Short mmCIF file of C-alpha atoms in Angstrom, two decimals:
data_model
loop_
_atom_site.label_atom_id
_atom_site.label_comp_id
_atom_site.label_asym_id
_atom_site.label_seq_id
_atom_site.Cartn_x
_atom_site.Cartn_y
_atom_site.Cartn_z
CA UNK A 113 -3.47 -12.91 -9.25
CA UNK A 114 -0.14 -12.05 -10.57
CA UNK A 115 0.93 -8.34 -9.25
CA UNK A 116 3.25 -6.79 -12.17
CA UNK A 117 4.14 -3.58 -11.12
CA UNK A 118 4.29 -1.93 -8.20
CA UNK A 119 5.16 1.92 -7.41
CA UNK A 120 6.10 3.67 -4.33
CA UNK A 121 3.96 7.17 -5.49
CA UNK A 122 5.18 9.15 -2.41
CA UNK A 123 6.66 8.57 0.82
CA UNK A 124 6.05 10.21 4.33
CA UNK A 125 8.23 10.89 7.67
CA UNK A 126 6.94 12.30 9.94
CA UNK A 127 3.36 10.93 10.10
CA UNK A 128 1.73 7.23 10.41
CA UNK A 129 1.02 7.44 6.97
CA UNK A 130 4.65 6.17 5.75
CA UNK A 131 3.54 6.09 1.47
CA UNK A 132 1.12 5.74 -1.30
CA UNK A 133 1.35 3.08 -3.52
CA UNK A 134 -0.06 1.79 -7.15
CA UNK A 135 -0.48 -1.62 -8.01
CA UNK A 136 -0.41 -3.38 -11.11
CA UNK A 137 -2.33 -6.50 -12.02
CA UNK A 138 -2.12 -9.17 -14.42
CA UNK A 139 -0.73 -6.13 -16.36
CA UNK A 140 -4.41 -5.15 -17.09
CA UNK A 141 -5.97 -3.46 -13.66
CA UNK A 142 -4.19 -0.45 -11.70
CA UNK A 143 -5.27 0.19 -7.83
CA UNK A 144 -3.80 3.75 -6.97
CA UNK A 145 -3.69 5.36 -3.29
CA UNK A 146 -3.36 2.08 -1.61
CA UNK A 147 -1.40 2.97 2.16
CA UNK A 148 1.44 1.74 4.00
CA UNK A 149 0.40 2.62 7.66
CA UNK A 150 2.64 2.68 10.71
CA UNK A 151 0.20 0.59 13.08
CA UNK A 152 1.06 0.17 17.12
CA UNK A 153 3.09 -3.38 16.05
CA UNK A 154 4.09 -3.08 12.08
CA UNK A 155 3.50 -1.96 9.20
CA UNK A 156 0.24 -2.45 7.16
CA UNK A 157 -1.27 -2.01 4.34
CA UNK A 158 -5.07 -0.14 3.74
CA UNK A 159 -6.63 -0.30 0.70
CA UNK A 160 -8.13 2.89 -1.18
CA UNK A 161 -11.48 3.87 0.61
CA UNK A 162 -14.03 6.40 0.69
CA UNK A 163 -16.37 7.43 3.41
CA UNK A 164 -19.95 6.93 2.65
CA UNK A 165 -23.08 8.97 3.98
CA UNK A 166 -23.09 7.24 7.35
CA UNK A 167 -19.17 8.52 7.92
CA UNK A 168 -17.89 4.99 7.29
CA UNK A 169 -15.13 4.18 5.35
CA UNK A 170 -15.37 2.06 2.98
CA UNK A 171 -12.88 -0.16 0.90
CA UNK A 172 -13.23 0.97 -3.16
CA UNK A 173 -11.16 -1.91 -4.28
CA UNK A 174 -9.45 -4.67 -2.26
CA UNK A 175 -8.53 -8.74 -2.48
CA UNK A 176 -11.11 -11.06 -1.92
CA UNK A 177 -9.29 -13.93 -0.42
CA UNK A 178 -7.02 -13.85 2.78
CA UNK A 179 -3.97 -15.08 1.10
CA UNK A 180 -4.96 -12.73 -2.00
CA UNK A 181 -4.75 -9.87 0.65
CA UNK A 182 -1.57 -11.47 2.62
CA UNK A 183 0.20 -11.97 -0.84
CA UNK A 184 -0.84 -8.22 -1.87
CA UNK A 185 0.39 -6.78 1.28
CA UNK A 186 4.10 -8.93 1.72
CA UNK A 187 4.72 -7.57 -1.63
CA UNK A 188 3.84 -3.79 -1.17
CA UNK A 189 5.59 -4.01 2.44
CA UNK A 190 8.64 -5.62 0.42
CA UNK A 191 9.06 -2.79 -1.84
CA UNK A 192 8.44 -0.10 -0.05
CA UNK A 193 11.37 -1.89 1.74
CA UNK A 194 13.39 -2.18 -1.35
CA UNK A 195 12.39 2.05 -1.87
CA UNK A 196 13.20 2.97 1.52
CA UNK A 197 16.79 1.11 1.13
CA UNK A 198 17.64 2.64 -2.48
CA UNK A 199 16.69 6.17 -1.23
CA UNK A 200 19.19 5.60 2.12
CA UNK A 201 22.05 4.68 -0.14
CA UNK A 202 21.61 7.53 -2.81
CA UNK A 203 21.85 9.68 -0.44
CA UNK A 204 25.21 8.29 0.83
#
């Protein structure tokens, strides 16, 4: 898995929810609405879900593999790193 593009959609303040993100695959498969949470220790990232008929969420896409989801998240926490720093210095 090769992630080629990723995009900070829209970033939040105020709330736990800190952005939305869209990732790019292989160049060939987009995953919008993926989340960059404020947790009680760090950051993480949640994958796009939906809640069924039970009430449960559920994940509507997401990486098999542990270091498929470890390599997905290290580079969405990265650049919403990289975002956060480029907004701080246009605004200086």
């Amino acid at each position: 898995m090769n992630i080629t593009d990723i995009r900070i959609r829209k970033t939040y303040e105020e709330a736990r929810l800190k952005a939305l993100v869209s990732v790019t695959v292989d160049s060939d498969l987009a995953v919008h609405d993926i989340k960059v949470i404020q947790g009680p220790q760090r950051l993480f990232v949640a994958m796009p879900s939906r809640r069924d008929e039970n009430g449960t969420f559920r994940d509507i896409a997401h990486p098999i593999t542990t270091q498929g989801r470890e390599k997905m998240e290290q580079a969405i926490l990265q650049a919403y790193e990289e975002h956060l720093a480029q907004q701080e210095n246009e605004s200086l």
